[in-house]
Amino acid sequence: MSDEKKYALLIDAENVSSKYIGIVTKEAQSLGNITIRRIYGDWTLSSRNSWRDSLLENSLIPIQQYSYTVGKNSSDSAMIIDAMDILYTDNVDGFIIVSSDSDFTRLATRLRESGKRVIGMGESKTPTPFVRACEKFKTLDVLYKNNHQEPKANAPERGRRMGIRTIEPERVLSKDAEPITNLKEIKATVISLLDENSDEDGWMYLSELGNMIQKLYSDFDCRNYGYHKFGKLIESFPELQMRKDDSSNGITKIVLVRKRED
């Protein structure tokens, strides 16, 4: 029997742009089996047209919710009611809530109280309470900008044509979309965790450090800062050094990190 986790994907079409659908589905599928896929909005409005092409392509079931009050997101109540119905009637291990609306804060908290994983996805404008209420939070506009940004002036390619050896840089973070938690705060927390949890020689397992950072910051994702791996992010801090040791089986590598000695 497969141990793959099952998730319900609930998207607030009134609070998230359709251009993020590729990132949403990719991130969702990396978590496990998406058994429920629903997207909420008033589909009678022309402003929802941008989503319609994505519905069939991504097997999303549109849930119609009329806007009874001008200026009020009509999808909130429908998503909350459905989420609670799913909680009690469907066998899912977690929920993926896609919205930048803080109105889902209490829902995320309630679902986690019931032992369900809650993964949030939204833009960097998402209020902190909702971000912190989720076990993990994916910042869609930051991931989108980093995925679609081209290297500046194609410098590495020009260098290769001219016979000049160039180093392919990490993807540069776009200034148009900033991570919710800035890198300076992450760096300060990393150093603090090393002070509190390292061994007598100052070393700490990189994986343990990464798990602690993720628990402290639900929105943490090294890709938000232009790096594809946590180790690459740690290497960018000049105050830190890393070491690789062979494990007991002699195959896998154990990576440790500590503050650089003066």
PDB file of N, CA and C in Angstrom, residues 83-123:
ATOM      1  N   ALA A  83     -14.120  23.041   3.260  1.00  0.00           N
ATOM      2  CA  ALA A  83     -12.954  22.508   3.973  1.00  0.00           C
ATOM      3  C   ALA A  83     -13.381  21.723   5.208  1.00  0.00           C
ATOM      4  N   MET A  84     -14.354  22.236   5.937  1.00  0.00           N
ATOM      5  CA  MET A  84     -14.833  21.532   7.126  1.00  0.00           C
ATOM      6  C   MET A  84     -15.580  20.257   6.745  1.00  0.00           C
ATOM      7  N   ASP A  85     -16.335  20.298   5.644  1.00  0.00           N
ATOM      8  CA  ASP A  85     -17.008  19.082   5.170  1.00  0.00           C
ATOM      9  C   ASP A  85     -15.982  18.014   4.799  1.00  0.00           C
ATOM     10  N   ILE A  86     -14.933  18.428   4.102  1.00  0.00           N
ATOM     11  CA  ILE A  86     -13.871  17.495   3.706  1.00  0.00           C
ATOM     12  C   ILE A  86     -13.173  16.929   4.934  1.00  0.00           C
ATOM     13  N   LEU A  87     -12.952  17.769   5.924  1.00  0.00           N
ATOM     14  CA  LEU A  87     -12.292  17.341   7.157  1.00  0.00           C
ATOM     15  C   LEU A  87     -13.022  16.166   7.793  1.00  0.00           C
ATOM     16  N   TYR A  88     -14.350  16.225   7.797  1.00  0.00           N
ATOM     17  CA  TYR A  88     -15.147  15.217   8.502  1.00  0.00           C
ATOM     18  C   TYR A  88     -15.616  14.059   7.619  1.00  0.00           C
ATOM     19  N   THR A  89     -15.596  14.243   6.292  1.00  0.00           N
ATOM     20  CA  THR A  89     -16.173  13.201   5.436  1.00  0.00           C
ATOM     21  C   THR A  89     -15.191  12.555   4.469  1.00  0.00           C
ATOM     22  N   ASP A  90     -14.029  13.159   4.223  1.00  0.00           N
ATOM     23  CA  ASP A  90     -13.072  12.609   3.265  1.00  0.00           C
ATOM     24  C   ASP A  90     -11.762  12.253   3.961  1.00  0.00           C
ATOM     25  N   ASN A  91     -11.146  11.233   3.441  1.00  0.00           N
ATOM     26  CA  ASN A  91      -9.895  10.752   4.015  1.00  0.00           C
ATOM     27  C   ASN A  91      -8.707  11.461   3.360  1.00  0.00           C
ATOM     28  N   VAL A  92      -8.379  12.646   3.851  1.00  0.00           N
ATOM     29  CA  VAL A  92      -7.212  13.375   3.361  1.00  0.00           C
ATOM     30  C   VAL A  92      -6.252  13.617   4.518  1.00  0.00           C
ATOM     31  N   ASP A  93      -4.977  13.733   4.187  1.00  0.00           N
ATOM     32  CA  ASP A  93      -3.955  13.967   5.198  1.00  0.00           C
ATOM     33  C   ASP A  93      -3.670  15.449   5.399  1.00  0.00           C
ATOM     34  N   GLY A  94      -4.069  16.260   4.418  1.00  0.00           N
ATOM     35  CA  GLY A  94      -3.781  17.672   4.541  1.00  0.00           C
ATOM     36  C   GLY A  94      -4.540  18.506   3.536  1.00  0.00           C
ATOM     37  N   PHE A  95      -4.414  19.820   3.699  1.00  0.00           N
ATOM     38  CA  PHE A  95      -5.096  20.796   2.850  1.00  0.00           C
ATOM     39  C   PHE A  95      -4.079  21.768   2.275  1.00  0.00           C
ATOM     40  N   ILE A  96      -4.286  22.150   1.026  1.00  0.00           N
ATOM     41  CA  ILE A  96      -3.494  23.206   0.391  1.00  0.00           C
ATOM     42  C   ILE A  96      -4.451  24.352   0.116  1.00  0.00           C
ATOM     43  N   ILE A  97      -4.275  25.445   0.830  1.00  0.00           N
ATOM     44  CA  ILE A  97      -5.165  26.600   0.711  1.00  0.00           C
ATOM     45  C   ILE A  97      -4.429  27.693  -0.062  1.00  0.00           C
ATOM     46  N   VAL A  98      -4.951  28.039  -1.230  1.00  0.00           N
ATOM     47  CA  VAL A  98      -4.306  29.025  -2.098  1.00  0.00           C
ATOM     48  C   VAL A  98      -5.094  30.325  -2.025  1.00  0.00           C
ATOM     49  N   SER A  99      -4.550  31.292  -1.321  1.00  0.00           N
ATOM     50  CA  SER A  99      -5.193  32.597  -1.157  1.00  0.00           C
ATOM     51  C   SER A  99      -4.220  33.542  -0.475  1.00  0.00           C
ATOM     52  N   SER A 100      -4.428  34.834  -0.693  1.00  0.00           N
ATOM     53  CA  SER A 100      -3.646  35.857   0.005  1.00  0.00           C
ATOM     54  C   SER A 100      -4.494  36.563   1.058  1.00  0.00           C
ATOM     55  N   ASP A 101      -5.594  35.918   1.449  1.00  0.00           N
ATOM     56  CA  ASP A 101      -6.584  36.511   2.341  1.00  0.00           C
ATOM     57  C   ASP A 101      -6.401  36.009   3.766  1.00  0.00           C
ATOM     58  N   SER A 102      -6.325  36.921   4.717  1.00  0.00           N
ATOM     59  CA  SER A 102      -6.149  36.550   6.126  1.00  0.00           C
ATOM     60  C   SER A 102      -7.398  35.921   6.724  1.00  0.00           C
ATOM     61  N   ASP A 103      -8.525  35.968   6.003  1.00  0.00           N
ATOM     62  CA  ASP A 103      -9.767  35.387   6.524  1.00  0.00           C
ATOM     63  C   ASP A 103      -9.656  33.874   6.718  1.00  0.00           C
ATOM     64  N   PHE A 104      -8.648  33.248   6.129  1.00  0.00           N
ATOM     65  CA  PHE A 104      -8.495  31.801   6.260  1.00  0.00           C
ATOM     66  C   PHE A 104      -7.583  31.416   7.425  1.00  0.00           C
ATOM     67  N   THR A 105      -7.186  32.392   8.227  1.00  0.00           N
ATOM     68  CA  THR A 105      -6.302  32.118   9.359  1.00  0.00           C
ATOM     69  C   THR A 105      -6.925  31.134  10.336  1.00  0.00           C
ATOM     70  N   ARG A 106      -8.155  31.398  10.733  1.00  0.00           N
ATOM     71  CA  ARG A 106      -8.826  30.520  11.707  1.00  0.00           C
ATOM     72  C   ARG A 106      -9.072  29.138  11.122  1.00  0.00           C
ATOM     73  N   LEU A 107      -9.375  29.064   9.824  1.00  0.00           N
ATOM     74  CA  LEU A 107      -9.568  27.769   9.181  1.00  0.00           C
ATOM     75  C   LEU A 107      -8.283  26.949   9.245  1.00  0.00           C
ATOM     76  N   ALA A 108      -7.151  27.568   8.896  1.00  0.00           N
ATOM     77  CA  ALA A 108      -5.871  26.863   8.923  1.00  0.00           C
ATOM     78  C   ALA A 108      -5.564  26.350  10.326  1.00  0.00           C
ATOM     79  N   THR A 109      -5.822  27.194  11.319  1.00  0.00           N
ATOM     80  CA  THR A 109      -5.582  26.787  12.704  1.00  0.00           C
ATOM     81  C   THR A 109      -6.461  25.616  13.099  1.00  0.00           C
ATOM     82  N   ARG A 110      -7.740  25.679  12.712  1.00  0.00           N
ATOM     83  CA  ARG A 110      -8.688  24.607  13.063  1.00  0.00           C
ATOM     84  C   ARG A 110      -8.308  23.292  12.407  1.00  0.00           C
ATOM     85  N   LEU A 111      -7.896  23.323  11.163  1.00  0.00           N
ATOM     86  CA  LEU A 111      -7.511  22.101  10.458  1.00  0.00           C
ATOM     87  C   LEU A 111      -6.273  21.474  11.091  1.00  0.00           C
ATOM     88  N   ARG A 112      -5.337  22.290  11.511  1.00  0.00           N
ATOM     89  CA  ARG A 112      -4.128  21.772  12.154  1.00  0.00           C
ATOM     90  C   ARG A 112      -4.440  21.205  13.539  1.00  0.00           C
ATOM     91  N   GLU A 113      -5.420  21.804  14.210  1.00  0.00           N
ATOM     92  CA  GLU A 113      -5.845  21.267  15.503  1.00  0.00           C
ATOM     93  C   GLU A 113      -6.402  19.852  15.351  1.00  0.00           C
ATOM     94  N   SER A 114      -6.930  19.553  14.161  1.00  0.00           N
ATOM     95  CA  SER A 114      -7.481  18.224  13.890  1.00  0.00           C
ATOM     96  C   SER A 114      -6.423  17.266  13.353  1.00  0.00           C
ATOM     97  N   GLY A 115      -5.171  17.678  13.379  1.00  0.00           N
ATOM     98  CA  GLY A 115      -4.083  16.808  12.971  1.00  0.00           C
ATOM     99  C   GLY A 115      -3.796  16.789  11.489  1.00  0.00           C
ATOM    100  N   LYS A 116      -4.339  17.744  10.741  1.00  0.00           N
ATOM    101  CA  LYS A 116      -4.109  17.805   9.301  1.00  0.00           C
ATOM    102  C   LYS A 116      -2.970  18.760   8.967  1.00  0.00           C
ATOM    103  N   ARG A 117      -2.223  18.434   7.946  1.00  0.00           N
ATOM    104  CA  ARG A 117      -1.205  19.353   7.440  1.00  0.00           C
ATOM    105  C   ARG A 117      -1.905  20.475   6.680  1.00  0.00           C
ATOM    106  N   VAL A 118      -1.410  21.672   6.815  1.00  0.00           N
ATOM    107  CA  VAL A 118      -1.966  22.810   6.087  1.00  0.00           C
ATOM    108  C   VAL A 118      -0.830  23.535   5.386  1.00  0.00           C
ATOM    109  N   ILE A 119      -0.871  23.526   4.060  1.00  0.00           N
ATOM    110  CA  ILE A 119       0.110  24.230   3.244  1.00  0.00           C
ATOM    111  C   ILE A 119      -0.589  25.434   2.629  1.00  0.00           C
ATOM    112  N   GLY A 120      -0.075  26.614   2.876  1.00  0.00           N
ATOM    113  CA  GLY A 120      -0.643  27.822   2.310  1.00  0.00           C
ATOM    114  C   GLY A 120       0.147  28.281   1.096  1.00  0.00           C
ATOM    115  N   MET A 121      -0.534  28.917   0.163  1.00  0.00           N
ATOM    116  CA  MET A 121       0.119  29.524  -0.995  1.00  0.00           C
ATOM    117  C   MET A 121      -0.547  30.860  -1.262  1.00  0.00           C
ATOM    118  N   GLY A 122       0.259  31.896  -1.448  1.00  0.00           N
ATOM    119  CA  GLY A 122      -0.277  33.222  -1.722  1.00  0.00           C
ATOM    120  C   GLY A 122       0.849  34.177  -2.054  1.00  0.00           C
ATOM    121  N   GLU A 123       0.505  35.419  -2.290  1.00  0.00           N
ATOM    122  CA  GLU A 123       1.514  36.418  -2.637  1.00  0.00           C
ATOM    123  C   GLU A 123       2.194  36.962  -1.386  1.00  0.00           C
TER     124      GLU A 123
END
